[in-house]
Amino acid sequence: MDGKTSKMEAELFCLHCNKETPHTVYYAGNILKRIKCEECGSEIEIRREKLLENYAFDFIERILTKPYRMTKELEGDLKKFILSLPIRIVTKPYRIVKEVEDILKKEE
C-alpha cells in the first residue's frame, strides 16, 4: 500500500438507480474510501474507524511479509538491492509517517 489517494472508474450496480451505472471508486492507498454513482450522485463512504482498522491490518500484513519481499528483491538483483538499502533505511520512517498523515488527512 502506498499513501496516495487514487480513483478509478467502474460499472457497478447502484441500489438507488436499480441498474448498472458508471461509478467512481476512491482509494486512500490500497484501502477503499468511498464509491460514488455518477448517474444519481449517491455515495457510500467508509467510516474513519473502519479505514484505520483496515489500514492497521494492511500495515501489519506488510510488516510480516517484508522479510519474504526483501529476500525476493535480494535474489532478483543483488547490486540494486545493496545500493538502495541505505536510502531506504533512512527514508522509511518518513514514508510511513507520510502514509499515515495522508490517510488521516483524507478523512477530515
Short mmCIF file of C-alpha atoms in Angstrom, two decimals:
data_model
loop_
_atom_site.label_atom_id
_atom_site.label_comp_id
_atom_site.label_asym_id
_atom_site.label_seq_id
_atom_site.Cartn_x
_atom_site.Cartn_y
_atom_site.Cartn_z
CA MET A 1 0.00 0.00 0.00
CA ASP A 2 1.21 3.47 -0.70
CA GLY A 3 -0.06 6.61 0.98
CA LYS A 4 -1.51 8.14 -2.15
CA THR A 5 -5.13 8.65 -2.96
CA SER A 6 -6.44 7.44 -6.27
CA LYS A 7 -9.67 6.85 -8.09
CA MET A 8 -10.90 4.53 -10.78
CA GLU A 9 -13.98 4.21 -12.92
CA ALA A 10 -16.14 1.08 -12.77
CA GLU A 11 -19.54 -0.17 -13.86
CA LEU A 12 -21.34 -1.22 -10.66
CA PHE A 13 -24.89 -1.95 -9.63
CA CYS A 14 -26.42 1.14 -7.98
CA LEU A 15 -29.04 0.42 -5.33
CA HIS A 16 -30.66 3.82 -5.91
CA CYS A 17 -30.78 3.61 -9.72
CA ASN A 18 -31.57 -0.13 -9.56
CA LYS A 19 -29.26 -0.81 -12.51
CA GLU A 20 -25.60 -0.91 -13.50
CA THR A 21 -24.21 2.60 -13.81
CA PRO A 22 -20.78 4.26 -14.01
CA HIS A 23 -19.22 4.76 -10.58
CA THR A 24 -16.07 6.41 -9.33
CA VAL A 25 -14.23 4.38 -6.72
CA TYR A 26 -11.89 6.32 -4.42
CA TYR A 27 -8.98 4.77 -2.55
CA ALA A 28 -6.68 6.01 0.20
CA GLY A 29 -3.62 3.93 -0.57
CA ASN A 30 -4.97 0.44 -1.26
CA ILE A 31 -7.93 0.93 1.04
CA LEU A 32 -11.39 1.64 -0.32
CA LYS A 33 -12.58 5.05 0.87
CA ARG A 34 -15.82 5.75 -0.99
CA ILE A 35 -17.86 4.90 -4.06
CA LYS A 36 -19.96 7.42 -5.97
CA CYS A 37 -22.61 6.70 -8.60
CA GLU A 38 -22.04 9.10 -11.48
CA GLU A 39 -25.66 8.86 -12.61
CA CYS A 40 -27.59 9.68 -9.42
CA GLY A 41 -24.76 11.03 -7.25
CA SER A 42 -25.34 8.66 -4.32
CA GLU A 43 -22.23 7.82 -2.34
CA ILE A 44 -21.13 5.11 0.00
CA GLU A 45 -18.36 6.24 2.32
CA ILE A 46 -16.19 4.11 4.55
CA ARG A 47 -16.12 5.27 8.18
CA ARG A 48 -12.83 6.54 9.57
CA GLU A 49 -12.70 3.82 12.22
CA LYS A 50 -13.02 1.13 9.57
CA LEU A 51 -10.49 2.86 7.31
CA LEU A 52 -7.92 2.95 10.12
CA GLU A 53 -8.73 -0.61 11.16
CA ASN A 54 -8.18 -1.80 7.59
CA TYR A 55 -5.01 0.28 7.30
CA ALA A 56 -3.65 -1.24 10.50
CA PHE A 57 -4.40 -4.74 9.23
CA ASP A 58 -2.71 -3.97 5.89
CA PHE A 59 0.28 -2.40 7.65
CA ILE A 60 0.79 -5.45 9.89
CA GLU A 61 0.50 -7.71 6.84
CA ARG A 62 3.20 -5.67 5.08
CA ILE A 63 5.48 -5.91 8.13
CA LEU A 64 5.02 -9.67 8.33
CA THR A 65 5.72 -10.18 4.62
CA LYS A 66 8.68 -7.75 4.45
CA PRO A 67 11.38 -10.42 5.01
CA TYR A 68 9.97 -12.50 2.15
CA ARG A 69 9.71 -9.49 -0.17
CA MET A 70 13.25 -8.37 0.68
CA THR A 71 14.57 -11.87 0.02
CA LYS A 72 12.91 -11.84 -3.41
CA GLU A 73 14.49 -8.45 -4.17
CA LEU A 74 17.85 -9.73 -2.98
CA GLU A 75 17.59 -12.81 -5.21
CA GLY A 76 16.45 -10.71 -8.17
CA ASP A 77 19.13 -8.03 -8.28
CA LEU A 78 21.77 -8.09 -5.54
CA LYS A 79 23.57 -4.93 -6.69
CA LYS A 80 20.38 -2.84 -6.91
CA PHE A 81 19.24 -4.15 -3.52
CA ILE A 82 22.52 -3.31 -1.78
CA LEU A 83 22.73 0.14 -3.39
CA SER A 84 19.14 1.05 -2.49
CA LEU A 85 19.23 -0.24 1.09
CA PRO A 86 20.90 2.74 2.83
CA ILE A 87 18.48 5.30 1.37
CA ARG A 88 15.51 3.05 2.07
CA ILE A 89 16.53 2.69 5.71
CA VAL A 90 16.84 6.46 6.09
CA THR A 91 13.61 7.36 4.26
CA LYS A 92 11.32 4.57 5.54
CA PRO A 93 10.27 6.32 8.78
CA TYR A 94 9.39 9.46 6.80
CA ARG A 95 7.42 7.44 4.23
CA ILE A 96 5.43 5.69 6.98
CA VAL A 97 4.59 8.99 8.70
CA LYS A 98 3.56 10.50 5.34
CA GLU A 99 1.36 7.48 4.60
CA VAL A 100 -0.45 7.75 7.96
CA GLU A 101 -0.84 11.54 7.57
CA ASP A 102 -2.35 11.06 4.10
CA ILE A 103 -4.84 8.52 5.43
CA LEU A 104 -5.86 10.77 8.33
CA LYS A 105 -5.95 13.95 6.22
CA LYS A 106 -8.32 12.39 3.68
CA GLU A 107 -10.73 11.57 6.48
CA GLU A 108 -11.08 15.13 7.81
#
